[in-house]
Amino acid sequence: MSTTAPWRRSVLLLTYLLLPLTSQAQPDQAPLRIVAARTTRPDHLELLLEPPSGTGPLEANQIQLLEDARATSRATAVTPFRSAGWTFAAVLAIDTSGSVRQYLAPVTIALPKFIATVPQDDALAVVTFDDTVHDVAPFGSSRDEMQARLARLRTSGKRTLLYHALDQSLTEVEARSGDRIRRRIIVISDGADESGDAPAAADNVILRAAKSHVAIDTIWVGRPVASTRNTLVRLAERTGGIHNDAINPAQVDADVAAALRRVIDTVNSSVVASFDRQIQTTAATREIGVSIARPGIAPATIALQVPRSAAAQAPPPLPTRERKDDRSSAPIKWIAGLLASAIVVYVPYLLLYLRVQRRNPERLFLFPIKPW
């Protein structure tokens, strides 16, 4: 016979029933990214935004500008990436070391198809890396020449100089002049850097890419070793890139093709939000942010100094009494909500317990706690 006091059993039951309710997290918000900023004149600001996948068309009045976390003005216009005169520049960095021998052939099948879909106004380059970094097709190479060189790729060498390849790719893509260019590096590798560089090499690459507003997209091929995947995931997440896996040898070409489509779809779905503002002449922002009036989309911020809007005023503080009343009523509201949840969950549990007790008492073991 159980010696647990009735009140203790009740507490245990409520805890058991309400735990899923109290611990249920809010749904994760999809990230919005501010990719680049452009100021043609002090009172005009353009922000290149990458909305989450599936966001759909945005209206200008749905885009709110935040200056040092304070809401100021709504966008005056929102223009699709291509219509706004922006272009795409990317370096394809392909691992050709011996560790990806099984995967290189299907990769070279997927890449030419991707290149054929990229508009001619966009710029592409190709580097490969193994024991050294090879400049296979620099920016300015014709698409036919690029595809022919990809078809001739073979694995060689015993090491993977991943970070050296990323440094060279950054140098090339940073050299693309123009203020309306979305710069990316697309890496296809098993992620195992064997350059012997210091552990901080990855951090240095990430810092440099973030400073230059270059996204590093990563596609993981090769042996399924979690530590190497983590390297690629970190490079993508910390630079605003996209990570994909393509480690099933039977479908590498399809997985790589899907990953490349995801990158170009992200570029094409970007928008340019324009803000025309009345500005102050004596104050500048430290940070610019954007929020979108759509559920499930997190605001985004970047460090940016621009003249502050004349409307950027701090909201007036609430009276002391009102703030105190709000704080004192919060626990009461929380307790009331908890009790209401307890009733909603406890009553069906009790009725079901009584029904089983009367008709199938041998199944009472299914109830972890007696309801009284």
CSV table of C-alpha atoms in Angstrom, one decimal:
chain,number,residue,atom,x,y,z
A,1,MET,CA,0.0,0.0,0.0
A,2,SER,CA,1.3,3.4,-0.9
A,3,THR,CA,2.4,5.6,2.0
A,4,THR,CA,2.4,8.8,-0.1
A,5,ALA,CA,0.1,11.4,1.5
A,6,PRO,CA,-3.0,12.4,-0.7
A,7,TRP,CA,-1.8,16.0,-1.0
A,8,ARG,CA,1.6,14.9,-2.2
A,9,ARG,CA,0.0,12.6,-4.8
A,10,SER,CA,-2.1,15.5,-6.0
A,11,VAL,CA,1.0,17.7,-6.4
A,12,LEU,CA,2.8,15.0,-8.3
A,13,LEU,CA,-0.3,14.5,-10.6
A,14,LEU,CA,-0.6,18.2,-11.4
A,15,THR,CA,3.2,18.4,-12.1
A,16,TYR,CA,3.0,15.3,-14.4
A,17,LEU,CA,0.0,16.7,-16.3
A,18,LEU,CA,1.1,20.3,-16.5
A,19,LEU,CA,4.7,19.8,-17.3
A,20,PRO,CA,4.1,19.5,-21.1
A,21,LEU,CA,2.1,22.8,-20.9
A,22,THR,CA,4.6,24.8,-18.8
A,23,SER,CA,7.7,23.5,-20.6
A,24,GLN,CA,6.4,23.8,-24.2
A,25,ALA,CA,8.7,26.3,-26.0
A,26,GLN,CA,7.5,29.0,-28.3
A,27,PRO,CA,7.9,28.0,-32.0
A,28,ASP,CA,11.3,29.0,-33.3
A,29,GLN,CA,11.3,32.1,-35.3
A,30,ALA,CA,12.7,31.9,-38.8
A,31,PRO,CA,15.7,34.3,-39.3
A,32,LEU,CA,15.5,37.4,-41.5
A,33,ARG,CA,18.9,38.5,-42.7
A,34,ILE,CA,20.1,42.0,-43.6
A,35,VAL,CA,22.7,41.2,-46.2
A,36,ALA,CA,23.9,44.6,-47.2
A,37,ALA,CA,23.2,48.3,-46.9
A,38,ARG,CA,23.5,51.1,-49.4
A,39,THR,CA,23.2,54.9,-48.9
A,40,THR,CA,23.0,56.9,-52.1
A,41,ARG,CA,22.3,60.1,-50.0
A,42,PRO,CA,22.1,60.7,-46.3
A,43,ASP,CA,18.3,60.6,-46.1
A,44,HIS,CA,17.9,57.5,-48.3
A,45,LEU,CA,18.7,54.0,-47.1
A,46,GLU,CA,18.5,50.8,-49.0
A,47,LEU,CA,18.8,47.4,-47.3
A,48,LEU,CA,19.1,44.1,-49.1
A,49,LEU,CA,17.0,41.6,-47.1
A,50,GLU,CA,16.9,37.8,-47.3
A,51,PRO,CA,13.5,36.7,-45.9
A,52,PRO,CA,13.0,33.2,-44.7
A,53,SER,CA,12.0,30.6,-47.3
A,54,GLY,CA,8.3,30.6,-48.1
A,55,THR,CA,7.7,34.2,-46.8
A,56,GLY,CA,6.0,35.3,-50.0
A,57,PRO,CA,5.7,38.8,-51.4
A,58,LEU,CA,6.3,41.6,-49.0
A,59,GLU,CA,4.5,45.0,-48.9
A,60,ALA,CA,6.5,48.1,-48.0
A,61,ASN,CA,4.3,48.9,-45.1
A,62,GLN,CA,5.1,45.5,-43.5
A,63,ILE,CA,8.8,46.4,-43.2
A,64,GLN,CA,9.7,48.4,-40.1
A,65,LEU,CA,13.1,50.2,-39.7
A,66,LEU,CA,14.7,50.0,-36.3
A,67,GLU,CA,17.4,52.4,-35.3
A,68,ASP,CA,19.3,51.3,-32.2
A,69,ALA,CA,16.3,49.1,-31.4
A,70,ARG,CA,13.8,52.0,-31.8
A,71,ALA,CA,11.1,51.8,-34.4
A,72,THR,CA,11.3,54.8,-36.7
A,73,SER,CA,9.9,54.6,-40.3
A,74,ARG,CA,8.3,52.1,-42.6
A,75,ALA,CA,9.8,51.2,-45.9
A,76,THR,CA,8.8,53.5,-48.8
A,77,ALA,CA,9.4,50.8,-51.4
A,78,VAL,CA,10.3,47.1,-51.6
A,79,THR,CA,11.8,45.8,-54.9
A,80,PRO,CA,12.7,42.3,-55.9
A,81,PHE,CA,16.4,41.6,-56.0
A,82,ARG,CA,16.7,41.3,-59.8
A,83,SER,CA,14.4,44.3,-60.5
A,84,ALA,CA,16.5,46.5,-58.2
A,85,GLY,CA,19.6,46.1,-60.3
A,86,TRP,CA,21.5,43.8,-58.0
A,87,THR,CA,23.6,40.9,-59.3
A,88,PHE,CA,25.1,37.8,-57.8
A,89,ALA,CA,28.8,36.9,-57.7
A,90,ALA,CA,30.0,33.5,-56.4
A,91,VAL,CA,33.1,31.4,-56.2
A,92,LEU,CA,32.6,27.7,-56.4
A,93,ALA,CA,35.2,26.1,-54.2
A,94,ILE,CA,35.4,22.4,-54.9
A,95,ASP,CA,37.3,19.8,-52.8
A,96,THR,CA,39.4,17.6,-55.1
A,97,SER,CA,41.4,15.8,-52.4
A,98,GLY,CA,41.6,12.0,-52.4
A,99,SER,CA,39.1,11.7,-49.5
A,100,VAL,CA,36.2,12.8,-51.9
A,101,ARG,CA,37.1,10.5,-54.8
A,102,GLN,CA,33.8,8.6,-54.6
A,103,TYR,CA,31.8,11.9,-54.8
A,104,LEU,CA,33.6,14.1,-57.3
A,105,ALA,CA,32.1,12.5,-60.4
A,106,PRO,CA,28.5,13.2,-59.4
A,107,VAL,CA,29.4,16.7,-58.2
A,108,THR,CA,30.8,17.5,-61.7
A,109,ILE,CA,27.5,16.3,-63.2
A,110,ALA,CA,25.4,18.7,-61.0
A,111,LEU,CA,27.7,21.8,-61.3
A,112,PRO,CA,27.3,22.4,-65.1
A,113,LYS,CA,23.6,22.3,-64.8
A,114,PHE,CA,23.7,24.9,-62.1
A,115,ILE,CA,26.0,27.1,-64.0
A,116,ALA,CA,23.6,27.0,-67.0
A,117,THR,CA,20.8,28.4,-64.9
A,118,VAL,CA,22.7,31.4,-63.5
A,119,PRO,CA,21.9,34.6,-65.5
A,120,GLN,CA,24.7,35.9,-67.6
A,121,ASP,CA,24.8,39.2,-65.7
A,122,ASP,CA,25.9,37.2,-62.6
A,123,ALA,CA,29.6,36.4,-62.1
A,124,LEU,CA,31.0,32.9,-61.3
A,125,ALA,CA,34.5,31.6,-60.7
A,126,VAL,CA,35.8,28.1,-59.8
A,127,VAL,CA,38.7,27.1,-57.5
A,128,THR,CA,39.6,23.6,-56.4
A,129,PHE,CA,41.7,22.5,-53.5
A,130,ASP,CA,43.6,19.5,-52.4
A,131,ASP,CA,47.4,19.8,-51.5
A,132,THR,CA,47.2,23.3,-52.9
A,133,VAL,CA,44.5,25.7,-54.2
A,134,HIS,CA,43.9,25.8,-58.0
A,135,ASP,CA,42.4,28.8,-59.8
A,136,VAL,CA,40.4,26.7,-62.3
A,137,ALA,CA,38.2,29.4,-63.8
A,138,PRO,CA,38.6,33.0,-62.6
A,139,PHE,CA,35.9,35.6,-62.9
A,140,GLY,CA,35.5,36.6,-66.5
A,141,SER,CA,35.8,33.0,-67.9
A,142,SER,CA,33.1,32.1,-70.3
A,143,ARG,CA,30.5,29.6,-69.2
A,144,ASP,CA,31.5,27.1,-71.9
A,145,GLU,CA,35.1,27.3,-70.7
A,146,MET,CA,34.1,26.9,-67.1
A,147,GLN,CA,31.9,23.8,-67.8
A,148,ALA,CA,34.7,22.2,-69.9
A,149,ARG,CA,37.2,22.6,-67.1
A,150,LEU,CA,34.7,21.2,-64.6
A,151,ALA,CA,34.3,18.1,-66.7
A,152,ARG,CA,38.1,17.5,-66.5
A,153,LEU,CA,38.3,17.6,-62.7
A,154,ARG,CA,40.0,14.7,-61.0
A,155,THR,CA,41.0,14.0,-57.4
A,156,SER,CA,44.6,14.3,-56.4
A,157,GLY,CA,46.8,14.9,-53.4
A,158,LYS,CA,46.6,13.7,-49.9
A,159,ARG,CA,45.5,16.8,-48.0
A,160,THR,CA,42.6,19.2,-47.9
A,161,LEU,CA,43.5,22.9,-47.7
A,162,LEU,CA,40.0,24.1,-46.9
A,163,TYR,CA,40.9,27.3,-45.1
A,164,HIS,CA,43.5,28.3,-47.7
A,165,ALA,CA,40.8,27.8,-50.4
A,166,LEU,CA,38.4,30.0,-48.5
A,167,ASP,CA,41.0,32.7,-48.1
A,168,GLN,CA,41.7,32.7,-51.8
A,169,SER,CA,38.0,32.6,-52.6
A,170,LEU,CA,37.4,35.6,-50.3
A,171,THR,CA,40.1,37.5,-52.1
A,172,GLU,CA,38.6,36.9,-55.4
A,173,VAL,CA,35.0,37.7,-54.5
A,174,GLU,CA,35.9,40.8,-52.5
A,175,ALA,CA,37.7,42.1,-55.6
A,176,ARG,CA,34.3,42.3,-57.5
A,177,SER,CA,33.7,46.0,-57.6
A,178,GLY,CA,30.2,47.5,-57.3
A,179,ASP,CA,27.8,48.3,-54.5
A,180,ARG,CA,24.9,46.2,-55.8
A,181,ILE,CA,26.5,42.7,-55.7
A,182,ARG,CA,25.5,39.8,-53.5
A,183,ARG,CA,28.7,37.9,-52.8
A,184,ARG,CA,28.8,34.2,-51.9
A,185,ILE,CA,31.2,31.3,-51.7
A,186,ILE,CA,29.8,27.9,-52.4
A,187,VAL,CA,32.0,25.1,-50.8
A,188,ILE,CA,31.6,21.5,-51.7
A,189,SER,CA,33.8,19.4,-49.4
A,190,ASP,CA,34.1,16.8,-46.7
A,191,GLY,CA,35.0,19.6,-44.3
A,192,ALA,CA,38.3,18.0,-43.1
A,193,ASP,CA,40.8,20.8,-43.2
A,194,GLU,CA,44.4,19.4,-43.2
A,195,SER,CA,46.4,22.5,-43.7
A,196,GLY,CA,47.9,22.4,-40.2
A,197,ASP,CA,46.8,26.0,-39.6
A,198,ALA,CA,46.1,27.1,-36.0
A,199,PRO,CA,42.6,26.4,-34.6
A,200,ALA,CA,41.8,30.1,-35.0
A,201,ALA,CA,41.9,29.8,-38.8
A,202,ALA,CA,38.2,29.0,-39.1
A,203,ASP,CA,37.4,32.0,-36.9
A,204,ASN,CA,39.6,34.3,-39.1
A,205,VAL,CA,37.7,33.1,-42.2
A,206,ILE,CA,34.4,33.7,-40.5
A,207,LEU,CA,35.3,37.2,-39.3
A,208,ARG,CA,36.7,38.2,-42.7
A,209,ALA,CA,33.6,36.9,-44.5
A,210,ALA,CA,31.2,38.6,-42.1
A,211,LYS,CA,33.1,41.9,-42.5
A,212,SER,CA,32.9,41.7,-46.3
A,213,HIS,CA,29.2,40.6,-46.2
A,214,VAL,CA,30.1,37.3,-48.0
A,215,ALA,CA,27.9,34.3,-47.3
A,216,ILE,CA,29.6,30.9,-47.2
A,217,ASP,CA,27.3,28.2,-48.4
A,218,THR,CA,28.5,24.7,-47.6
A,219,ILE,CA,27.6,21.3,-49.1
A,220,TRP,CA,28.9,18.3,-47.1
A,221,VAL,CA,30.1,15.3,-49.1
A,222,GLY,CA,32.4,12.4,-48.1
A,223,ARG,CA,32.6,10.1,-45.2
A,224,PRO,CA,29.9,10.8,-42.5
A,225,VAL,CA,32.2,12.1,-39.8
A,226,ALA,CA,30.3,14.5,-37.5
A,227,SER,CA,33.2,16.7,-36.7
A,228,THR,CA,33.9,17.5,-40.3
A,229,ARG,CA,30.2,18.3,-40.9
A,230,ASN,CA,30.3,20.7,-37.9
A,231,THR,CA,33.1,22.7,-39.5
A,232,LEU,CA,30.9,23.3,-42.6
A,233,VAL,CA,27.8,24.0,-40.6
A,234,ARG,CA,29.6,26.6,-38.5
A,235,LEU,CA,31.0,28.3,-41.5
A,236,ALA,CA,27.5,28.6,-43.0
A,237,GLU,CA,25.6,29.6,-39.9
A,238,ARG,CA,28.1,32.3,-38.9
A,239,THR,CA,28.2,34.0,-42.3
A,240,GLY,CA,24.6,33.9,-43.3
A,241,GLY,CA,25.1,31.0,-45.6
A,242,ILE,CA,23.1,27.8,-46.2
A,243,HIS,CA,24.3,24.3,-45.3
A,244,ASN,CA,23.2,21.0,-47.0
A,245,ASP,CA,24.3,17.4,-46.7
A,246,ALA,CA,25.0,15.2,-49.8
A,247,ILE,CA,26.7,12.1,-48.3
A,248,ASN,CA,24.6,9.4,-49.8
A,249,PRO,CA,26.8,8.1,-52.7
A,250,ALA,CA,23.7,6.9,-54.6
A,251,GLN,CA,22.2,10.4,-54.9
A,252,VAL,CA,25.0,12.9,-54.6
A,253,ASP,CA,24.3,14.6,-57.9
A,254,ALA,CA,20.6,15.1,-57.0
A,255,ASP,CA,21.4,16.3,-53.5
A,256,VAL,CA,24.1,18.7,-54.7
A,257,ALA,CA,21.7,20.0,-57.4
A,258,ALA,CA,19.0,20.6,-54.8
A,259,ALA,CA,21.5,22.4,-52.6
A,260,LEU,CA,22.6,24.7,-55.4
A,261,ARG,CA,19.0,25.4,-56.3
A,262,ARG,CA,18.3,26.4,-52.7
A,263,VAL,CA,21.2,28.9,-52.9
A,264,ILE,CA,20.0,30.5,-56.1
A,265,ASP,CA,16.4,30.6,-54.9
A,266,THR,CA,17.5,32.4,-51.7
A,267,VAL,CA,19.3,35.0,-53.9
A,268,ASN,CA,16.4,35.5,-56.2
A,269,SER,CA,13.9,35.8,-53.4
A,270,SER,CA,15.9,38.6,-51.8
A,271,VAL,CA,14.3,42.1,-51.7
A,272,VAL,CA,15.6,45.6,-51.5
A,273,ALA,CA,13.8,47.7,-48.9
A,274,SER,CA,14.1,51.5,-49.4
A,275,PHE,CA,13.6,54.1,-46.6
A,276,ASP,CA,13.3,57.8,-47.2
A,277,ARG,CA,13.7,59.6,-43.9
A,278,GLN,CA,13.9,63.0,-42.2
A,279,ILE,CA,17.3,62.9,-40.5
A,280,GLN,CA,19.2,64.5,-37.7
A,281,THR,CA,22.5,66.2,-38.5
A,282,THR,CA,24.1,65.8,-35.1
A,283,ALA,CA,23.5,62.1,-34.3
A,284,ALA,CA,24.2,58.7,-35.9
A,285,THR,CA,23.0,55.2,-35.3
A,286,ARG,CA,25.2,52.4,-34.0
A,287,GLU,CA,22.9,49.6,-35.2
A,288,ILE,CA,20.2,49.3,-37.9
A,289,GLY,CA,17.5,46.6,-37.7
A,290,VAL,CA,14.4,45.5,-39.5
A,291,SER,CA,11.3,43.7,-38.4
A,292,ILE,CA,8.6,42.3,-40.7
A,293,ALA,CA,4.9,42.3,-39.8
A,294,ARG,CA,4.6,38.6,-40.4
A,295,PRO,CA,4.2,35.9,-37.7
A,296,GLY,CA,7.2,33.7,-37.1
A,297,ILE,CA,9.9,36.0,-38.5
A,298,ALA,CA,12.6,37.2,-36.2
A,299,PRO,CA,13.9,40.8,-36.5
A,300,ALA,CA,17.4,41.3,-37.9
A,301,THR,CA,20.2,43.8,-37.1
A,302,ILE,CA,23.5,44.9,-38.5
A,303,ALA,CA,26.1,47.4,-37.1
A,304,LEU,CA,25.7,50.5,-39.3
A,305,GLN,CA,26.4,54.2,-38.8
A,306,VAL,CA,24.0,56.4,-40.7
A,307,PRO,CA,22.3,59.7,-39.7
A,308,ARG,CA,19.6,59.0,-37.2
A,309,SER,CA,16.0,59.7,-38.1
A,310,ALA,CA,14.5,62.8,-36.6
A,311,ALA,CA,11.6,60.6,-35.5
A,312,ALA,CA,13.8,58.3,-33.5
A,313,GLN,CA,12.7,59.3,-30.0
A,314,ALA,CA,12.6,57.1,-26.9
A,315,PRO,CA,9.0,56.2,-25.9
A,316,PRO,CA,7.8,58.1,-22.8
A,317,PRO,CA,8.1,56.0,-19.6
A,318,LEU,CA,5.0,54.7,-18.0
A,319,PRO,CA,3.9,56.3,-14.7
A,320,THR,CA,5.5,54.6,-11.7
A,321,ARG,CA,2.1,53.4,-10.3
A,322,GLU,CA,1.1,51.9,-13.6
A,323,ARG,CA,4.3,49.9,-13.9
A,324,LYS,CA,4.0,48.7,-10.3
A,325,ASP,CA,0.5,47.6,-10.8
A,326,ASP,CA,1.5,45.7,-14.0
A,327,ARG,CA,4.2,43.9,-12.1
A,328,SER,CA,2.0,43.0,-9.1
A,329,SER,CA,-0.8,41.6,-11.3
A,330,ALA,CA,1.5,39.4,-13.4
A,331,PRO,CA,1.8,36.5,-10.8
A,332,ILE,CA,-2.0,36.6,-10.3
A,333,LYS,CA,-2.6,36.2,-14.1
A,334,TRP,CA,0.0,33.4,-14.3
A,335,ILE,CA,-1.6,31.5,-11.4
A,336,ALA,CA,-5.1,31.9,-12.9
A,337,GLY,CA,-3.9,30.6,-16.2
A,338,LEU,CA,-2.1,27.6,-14.5
A,339,LEU,CA,-5.3,26.7,-12.5
A,340,ALA,CA,-7.4,26.9,-15.7
A,341,SER,CA,-4.9,24.6,-17.4
A,342,ALA,CA,-5.0,22.2,-14.4
A,343,ILE,CA,-8.8,21.9,-14.6
A,344,VAL,CA,-8.8,21.3,-18.4
A,345,VAL,CA,-6.2,18.5,-18.1
A,346,TYR,CA,-7.2,17.0,-14.7
A,347,VAL,CA,-10.9,16.5,-15.3
A,348,PRO,CA,-10.5,14.2,-18.4
A,349,TYR,CA,-7.7,12.3,-16.6
A,350,LEU,CA,-10.0,11.7,-13.7
A,351,LEU,CA,-12.9,10.6,-15.8
A,352,LEU,CA,-10.7,8.2,-17.8
A,353,TYR,CA,-9.2,6.8,-14.6
A,354,LEU,CA,-12.7,6.1,-13.1
A,355,ARG,CA,-13.8,4.4,-16.3
A,356,VAL,CA,-10.8,2.1,-16.4
A,357,GLN,CA,-11.1,1.4,-12.7
A,358,ARG,CA,-14.7,0.2,-13.1
A,359,ARG,CA,-14.4,-1.7,-16.4
A,360,ASN,CA,-10.7,-2.8,-16.7
A,361,PRO,CA,-9.0,-2.5,-13.3
A,362,GLU,CA,-6.1,-4.6,-14.5
A,363,ARG,CA,-5.1,-1.7,-16.8
A,364,LEU,CA,-4.7,0.8,-14.0
A,365,PHE,CA,-1.0,0.4,-14.4
A,366,LEU,CA,-1.2,2.7,-17.4
A,367,PHE,CA,-1.9,5.6,-15.1
A,368,PRO,CA,1.3,6.7,-13.4
A,369,ILE,CA,-0.3,8.6,-10.6
A,370,LYS,CA,-3.6,8.1,-8.7
A,371,PRO,CA,-5.8,11.2,-9.2
A,372,TRP,CA,-6.6,11.6,-5.4
